[in-house]
Amino acid sequence: MPHVTVGSEGADSIDIYYEDHGTGTPVVLSHGYPLSGKAWEKQVSALLAAGYRVITYDRRGWGNSSQPTDGYDYDTFASDVNVLLTELDVRDAILVGHSMGTGDVARYLGRYGTERVAKAVLMSPIPPFLLRTDDNPEGAPQSLFDGFIQAARGDREAWLKQFLQNFYNLDIYGGSLVSDEAFQASVTVAVAGSPVAAVACIPTWLTDFREDLAKIDVPVLVIQGDQDRVLPIGVTGQRVSTFVADSQLLVIEGGPHAIAWTHADQVNDALLDFFKK
């Protein structure tokens, strides 16, 4: 299986698994918590059919990547992306992140710039800043995330299942836009992830990306469902334009957090339209 080595832990290397298919303009897809690059299944097929080179990867701690006990912060995640893009010599890329993956995209662009990047997409985004502070009153209280951490530590499997129920708005879309089999497949991927990562990733959601967004000098498309229960649009997607000059927001009516799966046709059409501009 293809991997790039991004560091070490003791005598063992820390390796990031990736898949690289097709030719043409490269599109790099960064997945959300608590899944893997396989979450982009419905986008990969559409993008390959449209003539793009498609690169997916598993964030450290998830999928087929290494499961170290440290490095769960956005500076490290961005460094992992930088190693991947450098090793594959990716240029004029379009970076696409979903959920936690939007933090990878924002921090990469804020730290490493746009030498290798032509455009970016933030789907169901974490940026700009989730934590409520004096200068960010729109954010959520620290106590909410402390509760998430406690739940993940107390019963990881139950926490992940409940998280994914909100991820898909399963009470509404279960059995229709999300089959029982698809939901169970996501639970299986989530539970197979690192127990350390399942907890350690949660505090990273409170990363302040405002300065990163302000440095972005390429076009940005934000796509988000108006029924996103994980990252409500009023706190996230609707605020990105405050910090990114060249950005546009597409709101998917009825869309949950997992719009890449439940509303794949709308998402794919929006991606292809944005890529061609």
Coordinates of C-alpha atoms in Angstrom, one line a residue:
M1 CA 0.0 0.0 0.0
P2 CA 1.3 3.5 -0.8
H3 CA 2.5 5.5 2.2
V4 CA 4.6 8.6 2.9
T5 CA 6.7 8.8 6.1
V6 CA 6.0 11.9 8.0
G7 CA 7.9 11.3 11.3
S8 CA 8.7 8.6 13.8
E9 CA 7.6 7.4 17.2
G10 CA 10.4 5.5 18.9
A11 CA 11.8 3.0 16.5
D12 CA 8.7 3.0 14.3
S13 CA 7.9 5.4 11.4
I14 CA 4.7 7.4 11.2
D15 CA 3.3 6.7 7.8
I16 CA 0.4 8.4 6.0
Y17 CA -1.6 6.1 3.6
Y18 CA -2.8 7.7 0.4
E19 CA -4.4 6.7 -2.9
D20 CA -3.5 8.5 -6.2
H21 CA -5.6 7.9 -9.3
G22 CA -6.2 9.5 -12.7
T23 CA -4.4 12.2 -14.5
G24 CA -5.1 15.9 -15.1
T25 CA -5.5 18.7 -12.5
P26 CA -4.8 17.2 -9.0
V27 CA -7.6 17.3 -6.4
V28 CA -6.5 16.4 -2.9
L29 CA -9.3 15.3 -0.6
S30 CA -9.0 15.6 3.2
H31 CA -11.6 13.6 5.2
G32 CA -13.5 14.4 8.4
Y33 CA -13.6 12.8 11.9
P34 CA -13.9 9.9 12.6
L35 CA -13.6 8.4 9.1
S36 CA -10.9 7.8 6.4
G37 CA -10.2 8.7 2.8
K38 CA -12.9 6.2 1.8
A39 CA -15.5 8.7 2.9
W40 CA -14.9 10.4 -0.4
E41 CA -16.2 7.5 -2.4
K42 CA -18.9 9.4 -4.2
Q43 CA -16.6 12.3 -5.1
V44 CA -13.7 10.1 -6.3
S45 CA -15.7 8.4 -9.0
A46 CA -17.3 11.6 -10.2
L47 CA -13.9 13.5 -10.3
L48 CA -12.1 10.7 -12.1
A49 CA -14.9 10.5 -14.7
A50 CA -14.5 14.3 -15.3
G51 CA -10.7 13.8 -16.0
Y52 CA -9.1 14.9 -12.7
R53 CA -6.3 13.3 -10.8
V54 CA -7.7 12.4 -7.4
I55 CA -5.6 12.0 -4.3
T56 CA -7.1 10.8 -1.0
Y57 CA -5.3 10.2 2.3
D58 CA -6.0 8.9 5.8
R59 CA -5.2 11.3 8.6
R60 CA -2.8 10.0 11.2
G61 CA -4.7 7.8 13.6
W62 CA -7.3 6.7 11.0
G63 CA -7.8 4.3 8.2
N64 CA -4.6 2.7 7.0
S65 CA -2.3 5.4 8.4
S66 CA -0.1 4.9 11.4
Q67 CA -1.8 5.3 14.8
P68 CA 0.8 7.2 16.9
T69 CA 0.2 8.5 20.4
D70 CA 1.0 12.1 19.6
G71 CA 0.9 14.6 16.8
Y72 CA -2.8 15.3 17.0
D73 CA -2.8 19.0 16.3
Y74 CA -3.3 21.1 13.2
D75 CA 0.3 22.2 12.9
T76 CA 1.2 18.5 12.6
F77 CA -1.7 17.7 10.3
A78 CA -0.7 20.5 8.0
S79 CA 2.9 19.2 8.1
D80 CA 1.7 15.8 7.1
V81 CA -0.2 17.3 4.1
N82 CA 2.9 19.2 3.1
V83 CA 5.0 16.0 3.1
L84 CA 2.4 14.3 1.0
L85 CA 2.2 17.1 -1.6
T86 CA 6.0 17.4 -1.7
E87 CA 6.6 13.7 -2.1
L88 CA 4.0 13.5 -4.9
D89 CA 5.2 16.8 -6.4
V90 CA 1.7 18.0 -6.6
R91 CA 1.3 21.4 -8.2
D92 CA -1.7 23.6 -9.2
A93 CA -3.8 21.5 -6.9
I94 CA -7.3 22.0 -5.6
L95 CA -7.5 21.2 -1.9
V96 CA -10.9 19.9 -0.7
G97 CA -11.6 19.4 3.0
H98 CA -14.6 18.1 4.8
S99 CA -15.3 18.8 8.5
M100 CA -12.0 18.3 10.3
G101 CA -10.3 18.1 7.0
T102 CA -11.1 21.8 6.4
G103 CA -8.8 22.6 9.3
D104 CA -6.0 20.6 7.4
V105 CA -6.7 22.8 4.4
A106 CA -6.8 26.1 6.3
R107 CA -3.7 25.5 8.4
Y108 CA -1.8 24.2 5.4
L109 CA -2.6 27.3 3.4
G110 CA -1.9 29.6 6.3
R111 CA 1.5 28.0 7.0
Y112 CA 2.8 26.8 3.6
G113 CA 1.0 29.2 1.3
T114 CA -0.4 28.6 -2.2
E115 CA 2.7 27.8 -4.2
R116 CA 1.2 24.3 -4.9
V117 CA -2.4 25.3 -4.7
A118 CA -4.8 26.9 -7.2
K119 CA -8.1 26.7 -5.4
A120 CA -9.6 25.3 -2.1
V121 CA -13.0 24.0 -1.0
L122 CA -14.2 24.0 2.6
M123 CA -17.1 21.6 3.1
S124 CA -19.0 21.6 6.4
P125 CA -16.1 23.6 7.8
I126 CA -14.6 23.9 11.2
P127 CA -13.0 27.4 10.5
P128 CA -13.0 30.1 11.4
F129 CA -13.1 29.5 15.2
L130 CA -15.4 27.4 17.2
L131 CA -14.6 28.4 20.8
R132 CA -16.5 31.2 22.5
T133 CA -14.1 33.9 23.7
D134 CA -14.3 37.6 24.3
D135 CA -13.4 38.3 20.7
N136 CA -15.4 35.4 19.4
P137 CA -18.8 35.5 21.0
E138 CA -20.4 33.5 18.2
G139 CA -18.5 30.4 19.4
A140 CA -19.6 27.5 21.6
P141 CA -18.6 27.2 25.3
Q142 CA -15.6 25.2 26.4
S143 CA -17.9 23.0 28.6
L144 CA -19.5 21.6 25.4
F145 CA -16.2 20.2 24.2
D146 CA -15.2 19.0 27.6
G147 CA -18.4 16.9 27.6
F148 CA -17.4 15.5 24.2
I149 CA -14.0 14.5 25.6
Q150 CA -15.5 12.9 28.6
A151 CA -18.0 10.9 26.5
A152 CA -15.2 9.7 24.1
R153 CA -13.0 8.6 27.1
G154 CA -15.9 6.9 28.9
D155 CA -17.3 4.8 26.0
R156 CA -15.5 5.4 22.8
E157 CA -17.7 3.1 20.7
A158 CA -20.9 4.6 22.0
W159 CA -19.5 8.2 21.5
L160 CA -18.5 7.4 17.9
K161 CA -21.9 5.9 17.0
Q162 CA -23.8 8.8 18.5
F163 CA -21.5 11.3 16.7
L164 CA -22.1 9.6 13.4
Q165 CA -25.9 9.6 14.0
N166 CA -25.7 13.4 14.1
F167 CA -23.1 13.4 11.2
Y168 CA -25.8 11.9 8.9
N169 CA -28.9 13.3 10.6
L170 CA -29.8 9.6 10.8
D171 CA -33.2 10.1 12.3
I172 CA -34.2 11.9 9.1
Y173 CA -32.1 10.3 6.4
G174 CA -31.6 6.8 7.7
G175 CA -33.0 4.2 5.4
S176 CA -33.3 6.7 2.5
L177 CA -30.2 8.8 1.8
V178 CA -28.2 6.7 4.3
S179 CA -28.7 2.9 4.2
D180 CA -28.2 0.8 7.3
E181 CA -25.2 -0.8 5.6
A182 CA -23.6 2.6 4.8
F183 CA -24.1 3.8 8.4
Q184 CA -22.7 0.6 9.8
A185 CA -19.7 0.8 7.5
S186 CA -18.9 4.2 8.9
V187 CA -19.2 3.0 12.4
T188 CA -16.8 0.1 11.6
V189 CA -14.2 2.6 10.2
A190 CA -14.6 4.9 13.2
V191 CA -14.2 2.2 15.8
A192 CA -11.1 0.8 13.9
G193 CA -9.4 4.2 14.3
S194 CA -6.9 4.9 17.1
P195 CA -8.5 5.2 20.6
V196 CA -6.0 7.9 21.3
A197 CA -7.0 9.9 18.2
A198 CA -10.7 9.5 18.9
V199 CA -10.1 11.6 22.1
A200 CA -7.1 13.7 21.1
C201 CA -8.7 15.1 17.9
I202 CA -11.6 16.7 19.8
P203 CA -9.6 19.6 21.4
T204 CA -8.2 20.4 17.9
W205 CA -11.7 21.5 16.9
L206 CA -11.1 24.6 19.0
T207 CA -8.1 25.7 16.9
D208 CA -8.3 29.4 15.9
F209 CA -8.1 29.5 12.1
R210 CA -8.8 33.2 11.6
E211 CA -5.3 34.2 10.8
D212 CA -4.9 31.2 8.4
L213 CA -8.0 32.2 6.5
A214 CA -6.8 35.8 6.2
K215 CA -3.7 34.6 4.4
I216 CA -5.5 32.6 1.7
D217 CA -5.0 34.3 -1.7
V218 CA -6.7 31.7 -4.0
P219 CA -10.5 31.3 -4.6
V220 CA -12.4 29.4 -1.9
L221 CA -15.7 27.6 -2.2
V222 CA -17.6 26.9 1.0
I223 CA -20.3 24.2 0.8
Q224 CA -22.5 23.5 3.8
G225 CA -25.9 22.0 4.6
D226 CA -28.4 24.3 6.5
Q227 CA -29.2 21.3 8.8
D228 CA -25.6 20.6 9.9
R229 CA -25.9 19.5 13.5
V230 CA -22.2 18.9 14.1
L231 CA -20.9 22.3 12.9
P232 CA -23.9 24.7 12.6
I233 CA -23.6 26.9 9.6
G234 CA -24.2 30.2 11.5
V235 CA -21.0 29.6 13.5
T236 CA -18.9 28.2 10.7
G237 CA -19.6 28.5 7.0
Q238 CA -21.5 31.8 7.0
R239 CA -18.5 33.4 8.7
V240 CA -15.7 32.3 6.4
S241 CA -16.2 35.2 4.0
T242 CA -15.4 37.6 6.9
F243 CA -11.8 36.4 6.7
V244 CA -11.4 35.1 3.1
A245 CA -11.7 37.9 0.5
D246 CA -12.3 35.6 -2.6
S247 CA -14.8 33.2 -1.2
Q248 CA -18.4 32.1 -2.0
L249 CA -20.9 30.1 0.0
L250 CA -23.2 27.4 -1.4
V251 CA -25.9 26.3 1.1
I252 CA -27.5 22.9 0.5
E253 CA -31.1 22.9 1.7
G254 CA -31.8 20.1 4.2
G255 CA -28.1 19.1 4.1
P256 CA -26.6 17.5 7.2
H257 CA -23.0 17.5 8.1
A258 CA -22.3 14.5 5.8
I259 CA -23.4 16.3 2.6
A260 CA -20.6 14.6 0.6
W261 CA -22.6 11.4 1.0
T262 CA -26.3 12.3 1.4
H263 CA -26.3 15.1 -1.2
A264 CA -23.4 13.8 -3.4
D265 CA -25.0 14.9 -6.7
Q266 CA -25.3 18.5 -5.6
V267 CA -21.9 18.5 -4.0
N268 CA -20.2 17.0 -7.1
D269 CA -22.0 19.4 -9.4
A270 CA -20.8 22.3 -7.3
L271 CA -17.2 21.0 -7.2
L272 CA -17.0 20.5 -10.9
D273 CA -18.5 23.9 -11.6
F274 CA -16.0 25.6 -9.2
F275 CA -13.1 23.7 -10.6
K276 CA -13.8 24.8 -14.2
K277 CA -14.0 28.5 -13.4

